[in-house]
CSV table of C-alpha atoms in Angstrom, one decimal:
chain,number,residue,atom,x,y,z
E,1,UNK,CA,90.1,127.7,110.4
E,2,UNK,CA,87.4,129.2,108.2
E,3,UNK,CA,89.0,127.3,105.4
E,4,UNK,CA,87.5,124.4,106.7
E,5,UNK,CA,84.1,125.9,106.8
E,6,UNK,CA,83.1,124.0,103.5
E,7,UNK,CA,84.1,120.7,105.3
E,8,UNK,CA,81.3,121.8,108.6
E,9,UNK,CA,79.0,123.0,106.1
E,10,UNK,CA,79.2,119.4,104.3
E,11,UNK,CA,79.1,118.1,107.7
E,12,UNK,CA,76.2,119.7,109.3
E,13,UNK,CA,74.1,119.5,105.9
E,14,UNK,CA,75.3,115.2,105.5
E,15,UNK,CA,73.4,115.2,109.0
E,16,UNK,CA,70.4,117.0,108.2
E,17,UNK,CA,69.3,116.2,104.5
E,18,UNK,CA,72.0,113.6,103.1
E,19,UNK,CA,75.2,113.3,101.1
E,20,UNK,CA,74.1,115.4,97.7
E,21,UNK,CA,72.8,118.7,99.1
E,22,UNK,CA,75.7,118.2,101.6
E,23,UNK,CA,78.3,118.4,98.9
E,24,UNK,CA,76.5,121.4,97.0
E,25,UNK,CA,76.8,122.6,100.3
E,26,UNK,CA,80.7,122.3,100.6
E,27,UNK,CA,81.4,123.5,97.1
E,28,UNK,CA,79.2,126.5,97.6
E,29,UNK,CA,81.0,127.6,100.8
E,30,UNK,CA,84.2,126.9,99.2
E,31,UNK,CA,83.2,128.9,96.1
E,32,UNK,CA,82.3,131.9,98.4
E,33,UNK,CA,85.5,131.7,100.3
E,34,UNK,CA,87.4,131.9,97.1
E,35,UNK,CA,85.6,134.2,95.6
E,36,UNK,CA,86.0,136.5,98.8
E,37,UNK,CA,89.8,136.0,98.7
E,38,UNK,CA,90.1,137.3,94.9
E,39,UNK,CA,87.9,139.9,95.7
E,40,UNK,CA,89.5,141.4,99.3
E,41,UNK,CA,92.5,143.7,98.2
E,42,UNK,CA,95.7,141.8,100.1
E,43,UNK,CA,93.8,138.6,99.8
E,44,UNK,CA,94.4,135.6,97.7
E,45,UNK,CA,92.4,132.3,96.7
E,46,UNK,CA,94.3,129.7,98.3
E,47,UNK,CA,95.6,126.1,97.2
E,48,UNK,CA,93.2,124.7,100.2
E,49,UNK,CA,89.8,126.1,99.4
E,50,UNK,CA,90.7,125.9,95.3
E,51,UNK,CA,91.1,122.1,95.6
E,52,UNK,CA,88.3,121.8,98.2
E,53,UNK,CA,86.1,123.8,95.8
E,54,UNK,CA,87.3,121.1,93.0
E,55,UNK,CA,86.9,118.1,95.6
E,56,UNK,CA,83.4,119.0,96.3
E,57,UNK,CA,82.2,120.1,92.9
E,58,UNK,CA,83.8,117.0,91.8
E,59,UNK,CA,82.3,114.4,93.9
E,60,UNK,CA,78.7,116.7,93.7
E,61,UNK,CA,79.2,116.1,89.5
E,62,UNK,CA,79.2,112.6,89.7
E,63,UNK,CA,76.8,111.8,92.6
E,64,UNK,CA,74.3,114.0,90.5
E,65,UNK,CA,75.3,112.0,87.2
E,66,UNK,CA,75.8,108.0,88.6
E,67,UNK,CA,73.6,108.8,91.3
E,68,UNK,CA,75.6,106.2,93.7
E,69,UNK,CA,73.6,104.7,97.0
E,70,UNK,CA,76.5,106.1,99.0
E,71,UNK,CA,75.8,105.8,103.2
E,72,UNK,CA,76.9,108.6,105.2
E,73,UNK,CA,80.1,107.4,106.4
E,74,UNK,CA,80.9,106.3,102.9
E,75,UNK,CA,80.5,110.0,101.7
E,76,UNK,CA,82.5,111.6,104.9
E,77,UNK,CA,84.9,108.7,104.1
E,78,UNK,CA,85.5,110.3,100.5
E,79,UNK,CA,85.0,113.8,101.5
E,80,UNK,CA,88.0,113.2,104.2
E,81,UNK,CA,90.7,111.3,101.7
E,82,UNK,CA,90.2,114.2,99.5
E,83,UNK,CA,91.5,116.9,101.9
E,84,UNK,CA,94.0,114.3,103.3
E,85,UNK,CA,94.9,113.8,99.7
E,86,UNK,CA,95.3,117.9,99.4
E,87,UNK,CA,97.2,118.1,102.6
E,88,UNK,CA,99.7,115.6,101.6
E,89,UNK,CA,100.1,116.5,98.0
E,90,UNK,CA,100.9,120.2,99.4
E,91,UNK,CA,103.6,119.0,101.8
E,92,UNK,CA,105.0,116.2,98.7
E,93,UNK,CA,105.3,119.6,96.6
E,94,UNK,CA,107.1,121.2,99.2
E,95,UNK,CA,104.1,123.8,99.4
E,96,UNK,CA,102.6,123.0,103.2
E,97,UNK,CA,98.8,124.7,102.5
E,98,UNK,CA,99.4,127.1,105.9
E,99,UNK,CA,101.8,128.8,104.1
E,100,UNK,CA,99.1,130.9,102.1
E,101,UNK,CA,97.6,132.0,105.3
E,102,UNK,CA,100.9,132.8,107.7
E,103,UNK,CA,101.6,135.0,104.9
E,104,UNK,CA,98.6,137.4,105.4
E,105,UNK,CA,100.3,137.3,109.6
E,106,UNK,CA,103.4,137.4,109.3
E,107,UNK,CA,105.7,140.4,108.1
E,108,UNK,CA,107.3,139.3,104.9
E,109,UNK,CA,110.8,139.5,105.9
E,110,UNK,CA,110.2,136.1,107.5
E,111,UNK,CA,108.7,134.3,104.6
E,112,UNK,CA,112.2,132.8,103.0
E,113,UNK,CA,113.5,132.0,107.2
E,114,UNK,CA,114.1,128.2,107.3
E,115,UNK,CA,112.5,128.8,110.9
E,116,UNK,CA,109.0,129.9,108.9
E,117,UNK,CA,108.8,126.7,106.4
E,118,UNK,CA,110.3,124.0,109.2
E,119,UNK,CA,107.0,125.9,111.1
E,120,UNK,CA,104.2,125.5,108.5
E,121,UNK,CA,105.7,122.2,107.5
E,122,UNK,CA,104.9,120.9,110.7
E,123,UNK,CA,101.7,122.6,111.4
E,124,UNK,CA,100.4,121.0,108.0
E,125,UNK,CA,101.8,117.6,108.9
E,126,UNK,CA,99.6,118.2,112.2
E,127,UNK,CA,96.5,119.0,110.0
E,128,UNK,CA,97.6,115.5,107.8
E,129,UNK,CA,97.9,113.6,111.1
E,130,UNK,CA,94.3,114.9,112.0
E,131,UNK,CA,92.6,113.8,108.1
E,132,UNK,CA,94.4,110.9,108.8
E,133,UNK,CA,92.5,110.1,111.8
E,134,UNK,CA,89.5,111.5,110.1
E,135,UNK,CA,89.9,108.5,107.6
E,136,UNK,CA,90.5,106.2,110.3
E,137,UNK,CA,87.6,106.7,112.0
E,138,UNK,CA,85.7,106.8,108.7
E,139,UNK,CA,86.7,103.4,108.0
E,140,UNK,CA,86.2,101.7,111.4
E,141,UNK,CA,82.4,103.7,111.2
E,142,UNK,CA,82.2,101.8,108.0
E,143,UNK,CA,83.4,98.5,109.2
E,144,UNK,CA,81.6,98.5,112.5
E,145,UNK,CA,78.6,100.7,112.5
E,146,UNK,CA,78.4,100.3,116.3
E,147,UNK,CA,81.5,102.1,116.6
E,148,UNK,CA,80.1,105.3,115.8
E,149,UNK,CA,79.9,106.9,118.9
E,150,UNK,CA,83.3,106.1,119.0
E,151,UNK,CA,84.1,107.6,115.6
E,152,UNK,CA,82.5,110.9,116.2
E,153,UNK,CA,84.9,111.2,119.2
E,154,UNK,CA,87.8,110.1,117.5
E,155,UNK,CA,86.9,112.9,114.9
E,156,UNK,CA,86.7,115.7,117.5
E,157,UNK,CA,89.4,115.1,119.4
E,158,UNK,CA,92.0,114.8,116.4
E,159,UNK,CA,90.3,118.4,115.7
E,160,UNK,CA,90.7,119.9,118.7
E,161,UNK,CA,94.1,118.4,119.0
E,162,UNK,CA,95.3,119.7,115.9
E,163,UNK,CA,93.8,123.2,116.6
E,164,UNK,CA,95.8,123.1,120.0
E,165,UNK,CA,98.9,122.3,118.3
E,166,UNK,CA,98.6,124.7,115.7
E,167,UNK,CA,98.5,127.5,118.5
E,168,UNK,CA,101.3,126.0,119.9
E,169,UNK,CA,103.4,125.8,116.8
E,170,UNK,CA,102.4,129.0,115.5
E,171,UNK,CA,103.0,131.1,118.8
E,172,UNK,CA,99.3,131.8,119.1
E,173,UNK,CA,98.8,130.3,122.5
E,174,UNK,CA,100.6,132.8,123.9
């Protein structure tokens, strides 16, 4: 979960100050999350935080250089397709982006078991389902600004769902 520390970062900041410091925000923490994993021995940077490091810096680049009147929800709404976009392209690759991380849990005589990839395959189509609700609820914020209390739950609960399942699927809610 503290890979998606960039995207609460981005979040909380979006809130507080507006989109541009909210995006130098997520690239910051992203940065310092990658540059903790190549710096902790048995640690790696990760396909996840590299391309949300890339996403934010990206998006940061050109709102700093077009300087676009972009709302709120317009901003989440690109911030969220991006790590959709990441989450898909990772399970289109045959890569699912939780495989990085079970492999810092889980002993490495399980890491070629069809029983390990059929597991992070579906706890990354979990995460995809979430962003794709994410999006969803961006776009009907977008559409229907009165359905923003109505986003903002839709948001939460396809987090917590998602964190549920991923316990579940990963034997964690033991």
């Amino acid at each position: 979960l503290l890979a998606f520390a960039p995207f609460l970062a981005f979040a909380l900041v979006c809130h507080l100050v507006g989109a541009v410091p909210a995006l130098a925000a997520g690239a910051i923490v992203s940065l310092a999350l990658n540059v903790r994993d190549a710096l902790t021995p048995g640690r790696s940077p990760k396909l996840l935080e590299i391309a949300t490091f890339v996403l934010f810096a990206l998006l940061l680049c050109y709102a700093l250089v077009a300087q676009p009147d972009w709302s709120l929800i317009e901003v989440r709404l690109m911030v969220d397709c991006g790590l959709l976009v990441i989450v898909l392209g990772s399970l289109l690759v045959g890569r699912p982006f939780t495989i990085q991380y079970a492999r810092e849990r889980v002993p490495s005589e399980q890491w070629g078991s069809p029983e390990f990839m059929r597991i992070n395959q579906r706890i990354t189509g979990v995460w995809a389902g979430a962003f794709a609700v994410l999006v969803i609820a961006d776009i009907a914020m977008l559409g229907a600004p009165q359905a923003h209390r109505f986003g903002v739950f839709l948001t939460i609960a396809a987090l917590v769902v998602a964190v549920k399942l991923t316990d579940r699927l990963s034997g964690q809610d033991d």
